[in-house]
Each structure stands twice: as structure tokens, then as C-alpha cells.
JSON list of C-alpha atoms in Angstrom, two decimals:
[
{"chain": "A", "resi": 1, "resn": "MET", "atom": "CA", "xyz": [122.83, 189.89, 146.72]},
{"chain": "A", "resi": 2, "resn": "ARG", "atom": "CA", "xyz": [123.51, 186.62, 147.08]},
{"chain": "A", "resi": 3, "resn": "VAL", "atom": "CA", "xyz": [122.01, 183.66, 144.12]},
{"chain": "A", "resi": 4, "resn": "LEU", "atom": "CA", "xyz": [121.49, 180.03, 144.70]},
{"chain": "A", "resi": 5, "resn": "VAL", "atom": "CA", "xyz": [122.03, 178.82, 141.03]},
{"chain": "A", "resi": 6, "resn": "ILE", "atom": "CA", "xyz": [120.53, 174.86, 140.79]},
{"chain": "A", "resi": 7, "resn": "GLU", "atom": "CA", "xyz": [122.04, 173.49, 137.54]},
{"chain": "A", "resi": 8, "resn": "THR", "atom": "CA", "xyz": [120.47, 170.05, 136.47]},
{"chain": "A", "resi": 9, "resn": "PHE", "atom": "CA", "xyz": [122.52, 168.38, 134.04]},
{"chain": "A", "resi": 10, "resn": "ARG", "atom": "CA", "xyz": [121.30, 167.50, 130.55]},
{"chain": "A", "resi": 11, "resn": "ASN", "atom": "CA", "xyz": [120.89, 163.36, 130.95]},
{"chain": "A", "resi": 12, "resn": "GLY", "atom": "CA", "xyz": [121.51, 163.40, 134.47]},
{"chain": "A", "resi": 13, "resn": "ASP", "atom": "CA", "xyz": [125.29, 163.48, 132.99]},
{"chain": "A", "resi": 14, "resn": "PRO", "atom": "CA", "xyz": [127.84, 165.73, 134.71]},
{"chain": "A", "resi": 15, "resn": "LYS", "atom": "CA", "xyz": [130.61, 164.60, 132.62]},
{"chain": "A", "resi": 16, "resn": "PRO", "atom": "CA", "xyz": [130.39, 167.32, 129.67]},
{"chain": "A", "resi": 17, "resn": "VAL", "atom": "CA", "xyz": [130.09, 170.23, 132.18]},
{"chain": "A", "resi": 18, "resn": "TYR", "atom": "CA", "xyz": [133.52, 169.18, 133.86]},
{"chain": "A", "resi": 19, "resn": "LYS", "atom": "CA", "xyz": [135.24, 168.29, 130.60]},
{"chain": "A", "resi": 20, "resn": "ARG", "atom": "CA", "xyz": [134.26, 172.13, 129.46]},
{"chain": "A", "resi": 21, "resn": "PHE", "atom": "CA", "xyz": [135.13, 173.49, 132.88]},
{"chain": "A", "resi": 22, "resn": "ALA", "atom": "CA", "xyz": [138.61, 171.79, 132.71]},
{"chain": "A", "resi": 23, "resn": "GLU", "atom": "CA", "xyz": [138.88, 173.18, 129.12]},
{"chain": "A", "resi": 24, "resn": "ARG", "atom": "CA", "xyz": [137.47, 177.12, 129.84]},
{"chain": "A", "resi": 25, "resn": "GLY", "atom": "CA", "xyz": [137.05, 177.44, 133.64]},
{"chain": "A", "resi": 26, "resn": "ARG", "atom": "CA", "xyz": [133.77, 178.88, 134.89]},
{"chain": "A", "resi": 27, "resn": "SER", "atom": "CA", "xyz": [133.58, 181.37, 132.74]},
{"chain": "A", "resi": 28, "resn": "LEU", "atom": "CA", "xyz": [131.53, 183.78, 134.62]},
{"chain": "A", "resi": 29, "resn": "PRO", "atom": "CA", "xyz": [131.07, 187.41, 133.55]},
{"chain": "A", "resi": 30, "resn": "ASP", "atom": "CA", "xyz": [132.26, 190.68, 135.24]},
{"chain": "A", "resi": 31, "resn": "GLY", "atom": "CA", "xyz": [130.47, 191.44, 138.52]},
{"chain": "A", "resi": 32, "resn": "VAL", "atom": "CA", "xyz": [129.67, 187.99, 139.41]},
{"chain": "A", "resi": 33, "resn": "THR", "atom": "CA", "xyz": [131.68, 185.99, 142.13]},
{"chain": "A", "resi": 34, "resn": "TYR", "atom": "CA", "xyz": [131.35, 181.97, 142.66]},
{"chain": "A", "resi": 35, "resn": "VAL", "atom": "CA", "xyz": [131.00, 181.68, 146.32]},
{"chain": "A", "resi": 36, "resn": "ASP", "atom": "CA", "xyz": [130.90, 177.96, 146.72]},
{"chain": "A", "resi": 37, "resn": "SER", "atom": "CA", "xyz": [128.87, 174.78, 145.27]},
{"chain": "A", "resi": 38, "resn": "LEU", "atom": "CA", "xyz": [127.86, 171.47, 146.29]},
{"chain": "A", "resi": 39, "resn": "VAL", "atom": "CA", "xyz": [126.97, 168.63, 143.92]},
{"chain": "A", "resi": 40, "resn": "ALA", "atom": "CA", "xyz": [124.24, 165.75, 144.34]},
{"chain": "A", "resi": 41, "resn": "GLU", "atom": "CA", "xyz": [125.53, 162.61, 145.32]},
{"chain": "A", "resi": 42, "resn": "ASP", "atom": "CA", "xyz": [124.35, 161.11, 141.70]},
{"chain": "A", "resi": 43, "resn": "GLY", "atom": "CA", "xyz": [125.77, 163.80, 140.23]},
{"chain": "A", "resi": 44, "resn": "ALA", "atom": "CA", "xyz": [123.10, 164.90, 138.19]},
{"chain": "A", "resi": 45, "resn": "ARG", "atom": "CA", "xyz": [122.44, 168.42, 139.68]},
{"chain": "A", "resi": 46, "resn": "CYS", "atom": "CA", "xyz": [124.91, 171.21, 140.94]},
{"chain": "A", "resi": 47, "resn": "PHE", "atom": "CA", "xyz": [123.71, 173.84, 143.59]},
{"chain": "A", "resi": 48, "resn": "GLN", "atom": "CA", "xyz": [126.21, 176.97, 143.40]},
{"chain": "A", "resi": 49, "resn": "LEU", "atom": "CA", "xyz": [126.12, 180.19, 145.26]},
{"chain": "A", "resi": 50, "resn": "MET", "atom": "CA", "xyz": [126.97, 183.19, 143.52]},
{"chain": "A", "resi": 51, "resn": "ASP", "atom": "CA", "xyz": [127.26, 186.95, 144.60]},
{"chain": "A", "resi": 52, "resn": "CYS", "atom": "CA", "xyz": [126.16, 189.68, 142.27]},
{"chain": "A", "resi": 53, "resn": "ASP", "atom": "CA", "xyz": [124.38, 192.92, 142.22]},
{"chain": "A", "resi": 54, "resn": "ASP", "atom": "CA", "xyz": [121.64, 191.58, 139.95]},
{"chain": "A", "resi": 55, "resn": "ALA", "atom": "CA", "xyz": [120.66, 188.19, 139.19]},
{"chain": "A", "resi": 56, "resn": "ALA", "atom": "CA", "xyz": [120.45, 189.60, 135.12]},
{"chain": "A", "resi": 57, "resn": "GLN", "atom": "CA", "xyz": [124.44, 189.79, 135.33]},
{"chain": "A", "resi": 58, "resn": "LEU", "atom": "CA", "xyz": [124.19, 185.67, 135.38]},
{"chain": "A", "resi": 59, "resn": "GLN", "atom": "CA", "xyz": [122.36, 185.37, 131.76]},
{"chain": "A", "resi": 60, "resn": "PRO", "atom": "CA", "xyz": [125.60, 185.35, 130.21]},
{"chain": "A", "resi": 61, "resn": "TRP", "atom": "CA", "xyz": [127.08, 182.47, 132.02]},
{"chain": "A", "resi": 62, "resn": "ILE", "atom": "CA", "xyz": [123.76, 180.72, 131.85]},
{"chain": "A", "resi": 63, "resn": "ALA", "atom": "CA", "xyz": [123.74, 181.13, 128.18]},
{"chain": "A", "resi": 64, "resn": "GLY", "atom": "CA", "xyz": [127.15, 180.01, 128.18]},
{"chain": "A", "resi": 65, "resn": "TRP", "atom": "CA", "xyz": [126.10, 176.53, 129.56]},
{"chain": "A", "resi": 66, "resn": "ALA", "atom": "CA", "xyz": [122.83, 176.05, 128.53]},
{"chain": "A", "resi": 67, "resn": "ASP", "atom": "CA", "xyz": [123.52, 173.56, 126.04]},
{"chain": "A", "resi": 68, "resn": "LEU", "atom": "CA", "xyz": [124.45, 171.40, 129.12]},
{"chain": "A", "resi": 69, "resn": "ALA", "atom": "CA", "xyz": [122.29, 172.18, 131.69]},
{"chain": "A", "resi": 70, "resn": "ASP", "atom": "CA", "xyz": [119.09, 173.34, 132.68]},
{"chain": "A", "resi": 71, "resn": "PHE", "atom": "CA", "xyz": [119.02, 176.48, 135.26]},
{"chain": "A", "resi": 72, "resn": "GLU", "atom": "CA", "xyz": [117.03, 177.68, 137.86]},
{"chain": "A", "resi": 73, "resn": "VAL", "atom": "CA", "xyz": [118.26, 181.07, 139.64]},
{"chain": "A", "resi": 74, "resn": "ILE", "atom": "CA", "xyz": [117.19, 181.72, 142.93]},
{"chain": "A", "resi": 75, "resn": "PRO", "atom": "CA", "xyz": [117.94, 184.87, 145.41]},
{"chain": "A", "resi": 76, "resn": "VAL", "atom": "CA", "xyz": [118.63, 183.81, 148.42]},
{"chain": "A", "resi": 77, "resn": "ILE", "atom": "CA", "xyz": [119.18, 185.20, 152.27]},
{"chain": "A", "resi": 78, "resn": "ASP", "atom": "CA", "xyz": [121.37, 183.89, 155.05]},
{"chain": "A", "resi": 79, "resn": "SER", "atom": "CA", "xyz": [119.68, 182.64, 157.91]},
{"chain": "A", "resi": 80, "resn": "ALA", "atom": "CA", "xyz": [120.19, 185.75, 160.17]},
{"chain": "A", "resi": 81, "resn": "THR", "atom": "CA", "xyz": [118.33, 187.78, 157.87]},
{"chain": "A", "resi": 82, "resn": "ALA", "atom": "CA", "xyz": [115.56, 185.41, 157.39]},
{"chain": "A", "resi": 83, "resn": "VAL", "atom": "CA", "xyz": [115.22, 185.79, 160.94]},
{"chain": "A", "resi": 84, "resn": "ARG", "atom": "CA", "xyz": [115.09, 189.64, 161.31]},
{"chain": "A", "resi": 85, "resn": "ARG", "atom": "CA", "xyz": [112.93, 189.47, 158.24]},
{"chain": "A", "resi": 86, "resn": "PHE", "atom": "CA", "xyz": [110.51, 186.67, 158.98]},
{"chain": "A", "resi": 87, "resn": "GLY", "atom": "CA", "xyz": [110.82, 186.12, 162.75]},
{"chain": "A", "resi": 88, "resn": "ASP", "atom": "CA", "xyz": [108.34, 186.07, 165.15]},
{"chain": "A", "resi": 89, "resn": "ALA", "atom": "CA", "xyz": [109.89, 188.76, 168.00]},
{"chain": "A", "resi": 90, "resn": "SER", "atom": "CA", "xyz": [107.30, 186.90, 170.27]},
{"chain": "A", "resi": 91, "resn": "LEU", "atom": "CA", "xyz": [108.95, 183.74, 169.95]}
]
């Protein structure tokens, strides 16, 4: 499954996150694969795309970063799948 993780950095400050990342790496659990990420222009949030079998696999990773950011986990599908699932065939 593909999961969008929205990290909101504490106090809007990404520096502690990037410092830890430089020291420890991403620290993902087994079975979770980083795909890509985007960062809000103001640096206050990061939007990470991950692959895993179950979103619960992200919990150890979230726990390891929870002192620096709040997390929202959203299972997502690609546009082609959305069209097949939700599209109106009559259009």
C-alpha cells in the first residue's frame, strides 16, 4: 500500500529533524520503503510518500520522531486507480 505521511515540525522548525536525519538516517522499520518527499516552502511540514504492507508498520518510525514532529498518515491511491474506482464511466 502507498501511504502519505504529513509531518508537521514542532514550532514550525525543521532544523532538529534534519540534524537527527544527518546523524541517524531515516530509520525506517523493515517492510517500509521511502518513495519520495516534498517540503512546504516555509519548511514547517514535510509530505513523505511511503510503501508498506500495512500503515501500522510506520508506528515504530513515528514513535522515533514524535518528539520533533506530529504525524498524519493517509493511505493513498494513484490517479489511475482513483479513476477506475470512483470515475463515472458515462463521462
